[in-house]
Short mmCIF file of C-alpha atoms in Angstrom, two decimals:
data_model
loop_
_atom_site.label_atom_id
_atom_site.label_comp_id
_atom_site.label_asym_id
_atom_site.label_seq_id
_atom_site.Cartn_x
_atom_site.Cartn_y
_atom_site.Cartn_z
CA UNK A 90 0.00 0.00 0.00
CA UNK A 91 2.68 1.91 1.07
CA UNK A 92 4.48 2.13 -2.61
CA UNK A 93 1.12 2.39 -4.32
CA UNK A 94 0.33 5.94 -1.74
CA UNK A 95 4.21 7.33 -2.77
CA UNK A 96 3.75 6.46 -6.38
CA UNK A 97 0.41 8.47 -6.37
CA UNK A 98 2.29 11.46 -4.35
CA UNK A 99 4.39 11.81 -7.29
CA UNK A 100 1.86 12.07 -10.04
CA UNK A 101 0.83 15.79 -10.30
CA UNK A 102 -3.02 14.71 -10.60
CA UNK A 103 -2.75 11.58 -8.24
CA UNK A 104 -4.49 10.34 -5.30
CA UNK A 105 -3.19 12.26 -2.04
CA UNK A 106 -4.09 10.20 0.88
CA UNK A 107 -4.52 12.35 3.61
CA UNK A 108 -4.91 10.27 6.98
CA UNK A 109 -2.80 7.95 8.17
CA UNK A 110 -3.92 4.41 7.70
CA UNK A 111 -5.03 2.14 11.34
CA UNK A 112 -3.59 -0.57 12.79
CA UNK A 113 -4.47 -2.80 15.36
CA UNK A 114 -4.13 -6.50 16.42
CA UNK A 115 -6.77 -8.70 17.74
CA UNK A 116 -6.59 -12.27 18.97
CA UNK A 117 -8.88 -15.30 17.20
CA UNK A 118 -12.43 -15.20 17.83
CA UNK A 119 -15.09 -17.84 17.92
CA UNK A 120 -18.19 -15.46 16.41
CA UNK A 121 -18.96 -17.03 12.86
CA UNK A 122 -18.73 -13.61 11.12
CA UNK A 123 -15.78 -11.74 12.54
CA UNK A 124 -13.06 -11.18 10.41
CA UNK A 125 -11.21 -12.97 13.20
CA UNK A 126 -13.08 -15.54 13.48
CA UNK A 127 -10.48 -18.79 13.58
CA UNK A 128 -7.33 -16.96 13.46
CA UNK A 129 -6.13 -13.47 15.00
CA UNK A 130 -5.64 -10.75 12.95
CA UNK A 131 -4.53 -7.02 11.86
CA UNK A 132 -6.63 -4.67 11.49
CA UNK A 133 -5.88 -2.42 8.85
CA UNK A 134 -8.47 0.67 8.24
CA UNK A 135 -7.99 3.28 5.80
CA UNK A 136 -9.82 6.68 5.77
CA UNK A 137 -10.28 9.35 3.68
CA UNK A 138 -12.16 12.42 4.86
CA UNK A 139 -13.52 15.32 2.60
CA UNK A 140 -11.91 18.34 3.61
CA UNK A 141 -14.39 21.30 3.33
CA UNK A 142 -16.34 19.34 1.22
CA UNK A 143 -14.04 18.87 -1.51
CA UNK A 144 -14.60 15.60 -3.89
CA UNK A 145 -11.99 13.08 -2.83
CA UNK A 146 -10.48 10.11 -5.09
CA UNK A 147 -11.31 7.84 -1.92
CA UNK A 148 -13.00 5.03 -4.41
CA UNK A 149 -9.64 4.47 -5.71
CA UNK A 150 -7.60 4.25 -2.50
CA UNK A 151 -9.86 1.61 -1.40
CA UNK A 152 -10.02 -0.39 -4.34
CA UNK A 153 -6.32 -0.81 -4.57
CA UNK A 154 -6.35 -1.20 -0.66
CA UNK A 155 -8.92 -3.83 -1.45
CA UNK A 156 -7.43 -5.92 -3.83
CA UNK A 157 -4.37 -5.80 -1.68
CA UNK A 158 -5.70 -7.34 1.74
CA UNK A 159 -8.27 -9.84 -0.52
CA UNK A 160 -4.76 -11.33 -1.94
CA UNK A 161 -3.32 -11.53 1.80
CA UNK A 162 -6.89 -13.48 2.75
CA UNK A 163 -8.33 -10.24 4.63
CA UNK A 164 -11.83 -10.03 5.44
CA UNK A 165 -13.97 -7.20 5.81
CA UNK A 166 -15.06 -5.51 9.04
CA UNK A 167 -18.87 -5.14 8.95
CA UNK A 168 -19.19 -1.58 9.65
CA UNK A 169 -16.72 -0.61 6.66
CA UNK A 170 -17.93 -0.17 2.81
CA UNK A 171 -15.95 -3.26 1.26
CA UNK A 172 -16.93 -4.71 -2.10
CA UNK A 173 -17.44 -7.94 -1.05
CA UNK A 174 -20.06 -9.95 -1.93
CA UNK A 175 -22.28 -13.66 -1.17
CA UNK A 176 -19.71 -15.96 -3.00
CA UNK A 177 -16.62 -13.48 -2.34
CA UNK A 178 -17.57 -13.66 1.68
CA UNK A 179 -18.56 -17.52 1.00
CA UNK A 180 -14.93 -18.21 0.29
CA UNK A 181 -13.54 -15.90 3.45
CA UNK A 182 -15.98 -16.72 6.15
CA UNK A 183 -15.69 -20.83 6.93
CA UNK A 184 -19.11 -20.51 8.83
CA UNK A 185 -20.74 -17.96 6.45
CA UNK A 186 -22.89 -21.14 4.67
CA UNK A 187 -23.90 -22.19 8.40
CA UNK A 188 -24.61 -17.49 9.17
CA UNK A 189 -27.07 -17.51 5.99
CA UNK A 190 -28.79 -21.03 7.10
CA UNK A 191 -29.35 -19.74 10.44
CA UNK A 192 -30.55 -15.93 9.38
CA UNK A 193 -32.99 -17.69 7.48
CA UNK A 194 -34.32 -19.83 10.42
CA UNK A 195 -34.44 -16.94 12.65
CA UNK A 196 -36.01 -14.45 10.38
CA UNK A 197 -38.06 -16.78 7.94
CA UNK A 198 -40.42 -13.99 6.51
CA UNK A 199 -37.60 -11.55 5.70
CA UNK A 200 -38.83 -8.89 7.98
CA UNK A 201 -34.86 -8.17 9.10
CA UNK A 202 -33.66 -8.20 5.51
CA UNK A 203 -32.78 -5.16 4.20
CA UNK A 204 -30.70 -3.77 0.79
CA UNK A 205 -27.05 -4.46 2.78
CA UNK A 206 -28.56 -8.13 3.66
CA UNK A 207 -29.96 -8.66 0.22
CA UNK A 208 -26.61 -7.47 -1.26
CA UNK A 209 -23.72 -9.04 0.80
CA UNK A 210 -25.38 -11.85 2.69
CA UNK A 211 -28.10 -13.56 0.17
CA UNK A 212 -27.67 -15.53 -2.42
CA UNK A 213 -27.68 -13.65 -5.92
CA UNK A 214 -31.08 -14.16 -7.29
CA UNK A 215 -33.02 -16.08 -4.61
CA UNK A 216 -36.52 -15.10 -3.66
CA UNK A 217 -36.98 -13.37 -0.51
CA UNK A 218 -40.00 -12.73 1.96
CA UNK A 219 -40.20 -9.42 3.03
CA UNK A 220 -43.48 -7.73 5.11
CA UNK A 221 -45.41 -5.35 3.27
CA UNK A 222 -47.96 -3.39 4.65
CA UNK A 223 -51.18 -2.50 3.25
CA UNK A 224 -54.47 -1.11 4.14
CA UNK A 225 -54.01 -1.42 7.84
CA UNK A 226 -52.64 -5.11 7.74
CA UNK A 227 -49.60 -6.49 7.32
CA UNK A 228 -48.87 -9.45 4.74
CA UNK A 229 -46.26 -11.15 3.14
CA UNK A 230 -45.06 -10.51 -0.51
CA UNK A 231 -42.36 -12.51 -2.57
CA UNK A 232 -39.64 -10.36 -3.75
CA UNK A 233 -36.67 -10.69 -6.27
CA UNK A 234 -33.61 -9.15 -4.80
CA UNK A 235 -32.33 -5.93 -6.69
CA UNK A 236 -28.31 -6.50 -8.12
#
């Protein structure tokens, strides 16, 4: 990352990354869907803030960032935007298959699914419940998810 931030710095119109990039250690956890689940890990985080409300580049910090960590076997931290997706996280999460069984048994109408569940979690194309209201009842409605 480190090369691919100086080579930017010397390009007149290139990507100036402008906070310093996190780093943090954790030990192995046991919770199916942490990105240390089964092995401890480094945190890595990278930031980009838009100073006075300038457009910022950011999209292609984190893409190169991205491809980066997916080639070292990183996986994403939940509360970050990350590009991953069902069979990307399928592949990175040994549990994940075991997560999306479950999710359905808990919430079997859909009523916790939402566009970040429909995009990273489900399977592409498979039907989902979701509750719809209408007229003062609720009822149940077959959806296809959006891509």
């Amino acid at each position: 990352l480190r090369i691919w931030i100086n080579a930017e710095e010397r390009k007149p119109d290139g990507v100036r990354v402008h906070f310093p990039v996190e780093v943090r250690f954790v030990r192995e956890s046991n919770v199916w869907l942490s990105p240390a689940y089964g092995r401890a890990v480094c945190y890595i985080g990278v930031i980009m803030y838009r100073p006075y409300n300038r457009a910022i580049p950011y999209k292609k910090y984190w893409r190169v960032y991205e491809d980066i960590v997916r080639t070292q076997g990183g996986r994403p931290h939940w509360a970050k935007a990350h590009k991953m997706y069902y069979y990307d996280l399928k592949k990175a999460y040994p549990k994940f298959d075991d997560f999306v069984k479950l999710r359905g048994e808990c919430d079997p109408n859909g009523i916790f699914v939402n566009d970040y569940i429909r995009r990273h979690i489900l399977p592409p194309n498979e039907p989902i419940l979701t509750a719809s209201s209408g007229a003062g009842s609720r009822f149940l409605t077959c959806e296809k998810p959006r891509l």
